[in-house]
Short mmCIF file of C-alpha atoms in Angstrom, two decimals:
data_model
loop_
_atom_site.label_atom_id
_atom_site.label_comp_id
_atom_site.label_asym_id
_atom_site.label_seq_id
_atom_site.Cartn_x
_atom_site.Cartn_y
_atom_site.Cartn_z
CA UNK A 1 -10.94 -29.66 18.45
CA UNK A 2 -7.94 -27.92 16.88
CA UNK A 3 -4.54 -29.18 17.92
CA UNK A 4 -2.40 -26.30 19.19
CA UNK A 5 1.31 -26.82 19.80
CA UNK A 6 3.01 -24.42 22.17
CA UNK A 7 6.71 -23.91 21.51
CA UNK A 8 7.44 -21.94 24.66
CA UNK A 9 9.41 -18.74 25.11
CA UNK A 10 11.47 -17.55 22.14
CA UNK A 11 12.52 -14.12 23.45
CA UNK A 12 13.05 -12.74 26.96
CA UNK A 13 14.27 -9.51 28.51
CA UNK A 14 18.01 -8.80 28.72
CA UNK A 15 20.24 -6.64 30.89
CA UNK A 16 20.27 -3.95 28.19
CA UNK A 17 18.78 -0.76 29.55
CA UNK A 18 16.00 -0.46 26.93
CA UNK A 19 14.62 -3.97 27.57
CA UNK A 20 15.53 -4.80 31.17
CA UNK A 21 11.92 -5.07 32.34
CA UNK A 22 10.15 -7.14 29.67
CA UNK A 23 9.73 -7.89 25.97
CA UNK A 24 6.33 -8.65 24.46
CA UNK A 25 3.74 -8.29 21.69
CA UNK A 26 5.83 -8.55 18.50
CA UNK A 27 4.99 -7.59 14.95
CA UNK A 28 6.31 -10.15 12.46
CA UNK A 29 7.00 -9.88 8.74
CA UNK A 30 7.99 -12.97 6.76
CA UNK A 31 10.27 -12.96 3.72
CA UNK A 32 10.73 -16.57 2.68
CA UNK A 33 12.51 -18.38 5.49
CA UNK A 34 13.44 -15.11 7.23
CA UNK A 35 11.30 -13.38 9.83
CA UNK A 36 11.71 -9.75 10.84
CA UNK A 37 10.42 -9.38 14.40
CA UNK A 38 9.70 -5.94 15.81
CA UNK A 39 8.85 -6.22 19.47
CA UNK A 40 7.84 -4.02 22.35
CA UNK A 41 10.86 -3.56 24.60
CA UNK A 42 10.17 -2.19 28.07
CA UNK A 43 12.72 -0.69 30.40
CA UNK A 44 12.19 -0.40 34.13
CA UNK A 45 9.70 2.34 34.84
CA UNK A 46 7.34 1.14 32.08
CA UNK A 47 8.84 3.03 29.13
CA UNK A 48 8.56 1.23 25.79
CA UNK A 49 10.56 1.34 22.58
CA UNK A 50 10.63 -1.10 19.64
CA UNK A 51 13.38 -3.70 19.47
CA UNK A 52 14.39 -5.80 16.49
CA UNK A 53 15.48 -9.37 15.96
CA UNK A 54 15.72 -11.68 12.96
CA UNK A 55 14.68 -15.34 12.84
CA UNK A 56 15.61 -18.03 10.36
CA UNK A 57 12.70 -20.41 10.26
CA UNK A 58 9.82 -19.97 12.66
CA UNK A 59 11.69 -20.31 15.96
CA UNK A 60 15.44 -19.69 15.64
CA UNK A 61 16.66 -16.20 16.55
CA UNK A 62 19.85 -15.45 14.57
CA UNK A 63 20.21 -11.71 15.14
CA UNK A 64 19.11 -9.32 17.85
CA UNK A 65 19.91 -5.62 17.94
CA UNK A 66 21.38 -4.18 21.15
CA UNK A 67 19.70 -0.80 20.62
CA UNK A 68 16.08 0.06 19.83
CA UNK A 69 14.94 0.09 16.21
CA UNK A 70 12.34 2.78 16.95
CA UNK A 71 12.05 5.28 19.78
CA UNK A 72 9.39 7.89 20.61
CA UNK A 73 9.75 11.07 18.58
CA UNK A 74 6.78 13.17 19.68
CA UNK A 75 4.98 14.38 22.78
CA UNK A 76 2.12 12.00 21.91
CA UNK A 77 4.50 9.10 22.69
CA UNK A 78 6.44 10.70 25.52
CA UNK A 79 5.90 7.64 27.74
CA UNK A 80 6.62 5.09 25.02
CA UNK A 81 5.63 3.32 21.82
CA UNK A 82 3.92 -0.02 22.26
CA UNK A 83 2.78 -3.19 20.48
CA UNK A 84 4.06 -2.80 16.89
CA UNK A 85 2.46 -4.58 13.93
CA UNK A 86 3.96 -4.71 10.46
CA UNK A 87 2.80 -5.39 6.89
CA UNK A 88 4.16 -4.53 3.44
CA UNK A 89 1.86 -2.77 0.96
CA UNK A 90 2.96 -1.78 -2.54
CA UNK A 91 6.59 -2.30 -1.58
CA UNK A 92 6.41 -0.15 1.57
CA UNK A 93 6.45 -1.42 5.16
CA UNK A 94 3.61 -0.06 7.30
CA UNK A 95 4.43 -0.26 11.01
CA UNK A 96 1.65 0.64 13.42
CA UNK A 97 2.01 1.04 17.16
CA UNK A 98 0.34 2.65 20.16
CA UNK A 99 1.69 6.05 21.16
CA UNK A 100 1.35 6.60 24.92
CA UNK A 101 1.92 9.85 26.77
CA UNK A 102 0.83 8.77 30.23
CA UNK A 103 -2.81 9.74 29.59
CA UNK A 104 -3.70 8.98 25.99
CA UNK A 105 -3.09 5.72 24.10
CA UNK A 106 -3.57 6.24 20.36
CA UNK A 107 -2.70 4.31 17.20
CA UNK A 108 0.18 5.72 15.15
CA UNK A 109 2.08 4.81 11.99
CA UNK A 110 5.53 4.94 10.44
CA UNK A 111 6.43 3.76 6.96
CA UNK A 112 9.79 2.58 5.66
CA UNK A 113 11.38 1.01 2.61
CA UNK A 114 14.31 -0.59 4.39
CA UNK A 115 13.54 -1.00 8.12
CA UNK A 116 16.32 1.52 8.77
CA UNK A 117 14.94 4.94 7.96
CA UNK A 118 11.36 5.80 8.86
CA UNK A 119 8.76 8.24 7.59
CA UNK A 120 6.69 9.45 10.51
CA UNK A 121 2.98 9.52 9.72
CA UNK A 122 1.96 10.24 13.32
CA UNK A 123 -1.36 9.49 14.98
CA UNK A 124 -3.81 8.04 12.44
CA UNK A 125 -6.80 7.42 14.72
CA UNK A 126 -9.14 10.23 15.80
CA UNK A 127 -8.31 12.54 18.65
CA UNK A 128 -11.81 12.60 20.02
CA UNK A 129 -13.10 13.03 23.54
CA UNK A 130 -15.47 10.57 25.09
CA UNK A 131 -18.30 13.11 25.05
CA UNK A 132 -17.79 13.84 21.34
CA UNK A 133 -17.69 10.14 20.53
CA UNK A 134 -20.81 9.43 22.57
CA UNK A 135 -22.75 12.30 20.99
CA UNK A 136 -21.98 11.14 17.45
CA UNK A 137 -22.17 7.37 17.94
CA UNK A 138 -25.49 7.48 19.78
CA UNK A 139 -27.21 9.14 16.83
CA UNK A 140 -28.05 5.81 15.16
CA UNK A 141 -29.16 4.20 18.44
CA UNK A 142 -27.78 0.90 17.11
CA UNK A 143 -24.45 0.79 18.95
CA UNK A 144 -23.65 -1.72 21.68
CA UNK A 145 -24.12 0.05 25.03
CA UNK A 146 -20.75 -1.28 26.15
CA UNK A 147 -19.10 1.35 23.95
CA UNK A 148 -20.28 3.95 26.39
CA UNK A 149 -18.89 2.09 29.40
CA UNK A 150 -15.60 0.56 28.19
CA UNK A 151 -13.76 3.84 27.81
CA UNK A 152 -11.13 5.84 29.59
CA UNK A 153 -13.06 8.84 30.88
CA UNK A 154 -12.02 11.69 33.13
CA UNK A 155 -13.92 14.58 34.67
CA UNK A 156 -11.91 17.07 32.60
CA UNK A 157 -11.73 16.20 28.92
CA UNK A 158 -9.40 18.90 27.62
CA UNK A 159 -6.53 17.11 25.87
CA UNK A 160 -7.81 13.74 27.03
CA UNK A 161 -8.97 11.46 24.25
CA UNK A 162 -10.82 8.21 23.81
CA UNK A 163 -8.31 5.35 23.79
CA UNK A 164 -7.93 3.83 20.33
CA UNK A 165 -5.43 0.95 20.11
CA UNK A 166 -4.63 -2.30 18.26
CA UNK A 167 -4.21 -0.59 14.89
CA UNK A 168 -3.08 -2.89 12.09
CA UNK A 169 -3.26 -2.79 8.31
CA UNK A 170 -4.36 -5.45 5.87
CA UNK A 171 -1.34 -6.62 3.83
CA UNK A 172 -2.78 -5.30 0.56
CA UNK A 173 -5.30 -2.80 -0.71
CA UNK A 174 -8.91 -3.95 -0.87
CA UNK A 175 -10.87 -2.55 -3.80
CA UNK A 176 -8.05 -0.05 -4.25
CA UNK A 177 -8.31 1.19 -0.67
CA UNK A 178 -5.98 1.01 2.30
CA UNK A 179 -7.73 -0.92 5.07
CA UNK A 180 -6.90 -1.02 8.76
CA UNK A 181 -8.47 -2.24 11.96
CA UNK A 182 -8.54 -0.24 15.15
CA UNK A 183 -10.05 -0.87 18.55
CA UNK A 184 -12.32 1.33 20.57
CA UNK A 185 -13.55 -0.91 23.35
CA UNK A 186 -15.22 -3.28 23.35
CA UNK A 187 -15.08 -4.22 19.64
CA UNK A 188 -13.01 -4.11 16.45
CA UNK A 189 -13.65 -1.45 13.80
CA UNK A 190 -12.53 -1.04 10.19
CA UNK A 191 -11.32 2.00 8.25
CA UNK A 192 -10.97 2.02 4.44
CA UNK A 193 -9.51 5.04 2.62
CA UNK A 194 -7.85 5.83 -0.69
CA UNK A 195 -5.04 7.57 1.14
CA UNK A 196 -4.15 8.58 4.68
CA UNK A 197 -4.79 12.22 3.75
CA UNK A 198 -8.51 11.46 3.97
CA UNK A 199 -8.33 10.98 7.75
CA UNK A 200 -9.54 14.48 8.58
CA UNK A 201 -11.79 15.76 11.34
CA UNK A 202 -14.72 15.74 8.91
CA UNK A 203 -13.95 12.14 7.94
CA UNK A 204 -14.06 11.00 11.57
CA UNK A 205 -17.23 12.94 12.34
CA UNK A 206 -18.98 11.14 9.47
CA UNK A 207 -17.40 7.86 10.55
CA UNK A 208 -18.79 8.10 14.06
CA UNK A 209 -22.21 9.27 12.90
CA UNK A 210 -22.41 5.86 11.20
CA UNK A 211 -20.35 4.03 13.78
CA UNK A 212 -22.52 0.90 13.83
CA UNK A 213 -21.52 0.27 10.19
CA UNK A 214 -17.81 0.46 11.04
CA UNK A 215 -17.90 -2.28 13.69
CA UNK A 216 -16.66 -5.60 12.33
CA UNK A 217 -16.97 -7.61 15.53
CA UNK A 218 -18.19 -7.01 19.05
CA UNK A 219 -17.65 -9.39 21.99
CA UNK A 220 -19.98 -12.34 22.11
CA UNK A 221 -21.45 -13.67 25.31
CA UNK A 222 -18.98 -16.48 25.83
CA UNK A 223 -16.51 -16.38 28.65
CA UNK A 224 -13.27 -15.98 26.76
CA UNK A 225 -14.30 -12.70 25.11
CA UNK A 226 -17.28 -11.48 27.08
CA UNK A 227 -15.57 -8.25 28.19
CA UNK A 228 -13.85 -6.94 25.04
CA UNK A 229 -11.80 -7.97 22.02
CA UNK A 230 -9.02 -6.49 19.88
CA UNK A 231 -7.37 -7.18 16.55
CA UNK A 232 -4.17 -9.18 16.93
CA UNK A 233 -2.02 -10.14 13.96
CA UNK A 234 -2.50 -8.62 10.49
CA UNK A 235 -5.13 -10.58 8.54
CA UNK A 236 -3.92 -13.55 6.50
CA UNK A 237 -5.29 -13.95 2.98
CA UNK A 238 -6.60 -17.48 2.36
CA UNK A 239 -8.72 -19.11 -0.33
CA UNK A 240 -11.70 -18.90 2.03
CA UNK A 241 -11.29 -15.31 3.17
CA UNK A 242 -9.22 -13.19 5.54
CA UNK A 243 -8.12 -15.12 8.61
CA UNK A 244 -7.97 -12.87 11.66
CA UNK A 245 -6.20 -13.96 14.81
CA UNK A 246 -7.36 -11.68 17.60
CA UNK A 247 -7.51 -11.53 21.39
CA UNK A 248 -10.51 -11.93 23.64
CA UNK A 249 -10.77 -10.75 27.24
CA UNK A 250 -13.04 -11.58 30.10
CA UNK A 251 -13.16 -10.40 33.67
CA UNK A 252 -12.84 -12.66 36.70
CA UNK A 253 -12.40 -12.12 40.44
CA UNK A 254 -8.66 -12.52 39.80
CA UNK A 255 -8.64 -9.91 37.02
CA UNK A 256 -8.78 -10.02 33.24
CA UNK A 257 -7.84 -13.16 31.30
CA UNK A 258 -6.59 -12.74 27.74
CA UNK A 259 -6.92 -15.55 25.19
CA UNK A 260 -6.30 -16.00 21.46
CA UNK A 261 -9.26 -16.32 19.10
CA UNK A 262 -9.91 -16.62 15.36
CA UNK A 263 -12.41 -15.41 12.77
CA UNK A 264 -12.82 -15.56 8.99
CA UNK A 265 -13.80 -12.42 7.04
CA UNK A 266 -15.04 -11.90 3.50
CA UNK A 267 -12.16 -11.34 1.09
CA UNK A 268 -13.80 -8.36 -0.67
CA UNK A 269 -15.76 -6.89 2.25
CA UNK A 270 -14.04 -7.52 5.60
CA UNK A 271 -17.02 -6.12 7.49
CA UNK A 272 -18.73 -9.42 6.69
CA UNK A 273 -17.78 -12.08 9.24
CA UNK A 274 -18.03 -15.51 7.60
CA UNK A 275 -17.12 -17.59 10.64
CA UNK A 276 -15.89 -17.18 14.20
CA UNK A 277 -14.65 -19.74 16.68
CA UNK A 278 -16.97 -20.21 19.62
CA UNK A 279 -14.13 -21.41 21.83
CA UNK A 280 -10.73 -19.75 22.25
CA UNK A 281 -7.91 -20.89 20.01
CA UNK A 282 -5.62 -21.08 23.03
CA UNK A 283 -5.55 -19.73 26.58
CA UNK A 284 -2.98 -19.03 29.31
CA UNK A 285 -1.88 -22.32 30.84
CA UNK A 286 1.89 -22.32 31.40
CA UNK A 287 3.88 -20.39 33.98
CA UNK A 288 5.15 -17.85 31.44
CA UNK A 289 1.53 -17.07 30.48
CA UNK A 290 -0.02 -17.18 33.94
CA UNK A 291 2.43 -15.08 35.96
CA UNK A 292 4.25 -11.95 34.90
CA UNK A 293 3.90 -8.20 34.65
CA UNK A 294 0.22 -8.80 33.92
CA UNK A 295 -1.01 -12.27 34.83
CA UNK A 296 -3.11 -14.57 32.64
CA UNK A 297 -2.24 -13.13 29.24
CA UNK A 298 -1.69 -14.54 25.77
CA UNK A 299 -1.70 -11.60 23.37
CA UNK A 300 -1.20 -12.56 19.69
CA UNK A 301 0.28 -9.90 17.40
CA UNK A 302 2.19 -11.66 14.61
CA UNK A 303 2.18 -14.80 12.45
CA UNK A 304 4.27 -16.72 9.95
CA UNK A 305 3.36 -19.59 7.65
CA UNK A 306 5.62 -22.53 6.83
CA UNK A 307 3.90 -25.03 4.55
CA UNK A 308 0.60 -25.73 6.32
CA UNK A 309 1.80 -24.71 9.78
CA UNK A 310 0.68 -21.32 11.04
CA UNK A 311 2.95 -19.96 13.77
CA UNK A 312 1.38 -17.40 16.09
CA UNK A 313 3.67 -15.09 18.10
CA UNK A 314 2.35 -13.57 21.27
CA UNK A 315 3.15 -11.81 24.49
CA UNK A 316 3.07 -14.09 27.52
CA UNK A 317 1.93 -12.39 30.76
CA UNK A 318 3.34 -9.11 29.39
CA UNK A 319 6.89 -10.27 30.13
CA UNK A 320 8.12 -12.49 27.27
CA UNK A 321 7.48 -13.51 23.67
CA UNK A 322 6.25 -17.03 22.98
CA UNK A 323 4.96 -18.98 20.01
CA UNK A 324 2.17 -21.46 19.31
CA UNK A 325 1.34 -23.25 16.06
CA UNK A 326 -1.66 -24.83 14.36
CA UNK A 327 -2.46 -26.44 11.03
CA UNK A 328 -3.87 -23.72 8.81
CA UNK A 329 -6.04 -26.26 7.00
CA UNK A 330 -7.47 -27.59 10.27
CA UNK A 331 -8.12 -24.09 11.58
CA UNK A 332 -10.02 -23.09 8.45
CA UNK A 333 -12.02 -26.32 8.55
CA UNK A 334 -12.92 -25.66 12.18
CA UNK A 335 -13.96 -22.12 11.36
CA UNK A 336 -16.31 -23.38 8.65
CA UNK A 337 -18.05 -25.42 11.33
CA UNK A 338 -18.74 -22.13 13.15
CA UNK A 339 -20.27 -20.00 10.42
CA UNK A 340 -21.95 -16.75 11.37
CA UNK A 341 -25.58 -16.49 10.30
CA UNK A 342 -26.55 -13.04 9.03
CA UNK A 343 -30.13 -11.86 9.17
#
């Protein structure tokens, strides 16, 4: 059993108009002892921007901006930008988020050299209808049937796309390629490209024709992730492979319950899952995780590492930002006791 220490709430909403409803789901980038935290800030009426604060050490907030760092800039995000994640690749920060327009929720990207001025890359996931996705993905007949149920689907598909969220990049190129996870329910998929220019309509058509090969993990039949899963914090490079902290969801009579989970992926080919915890890493148990805007939620989206202690930052009940920590060595040892057997 892995010992998990919960450090409680580290950031809450304020009276400022852009974050007077809730703060949650932060992206975290570590530079030595300093953490840059980009968080989802929600104003009343469920409109999200990205706020910024700085931490010294894993838990001490020393600076917090009183205006948003990022705001929506396109019709695709007219109802808000949500759940940022951040990495630095080749000296450039890659910040992904979900653009929401009231109907569609799609992964988008900005890049920056200084966290002050941003280059807008726009939506980087496919704008594909459910019917188009189903037609292409069913061709191999090897795709989990849940993919054709766990979707947002309307009678009229014009301008209404398959939801594609939880987009996050690996913190370095793999085999010379940019690599990022995305999430079409119920699993986690991987994209690898030489450059973002490759993400054309033809690319995505080919991608979905071979969709079974793009799926890194699907839910397994245990309670904590029996409904669906999604990538959480950017993968952490370790001597044993890429450590992925992700979220698992299962349905109950009281609604969905979100927990934190962990897996270990091959360092050269992240589609190969080396190990995966059978039990959740941690679950909602305290008031700030059990009751909020959405009850029963721990939603990990960022990490930092101080010596052997891995700090995991997460949204608690969609209303606040909290932190838990584990020994990285112990977590990796536990994962090796849960190796995945490949046929």
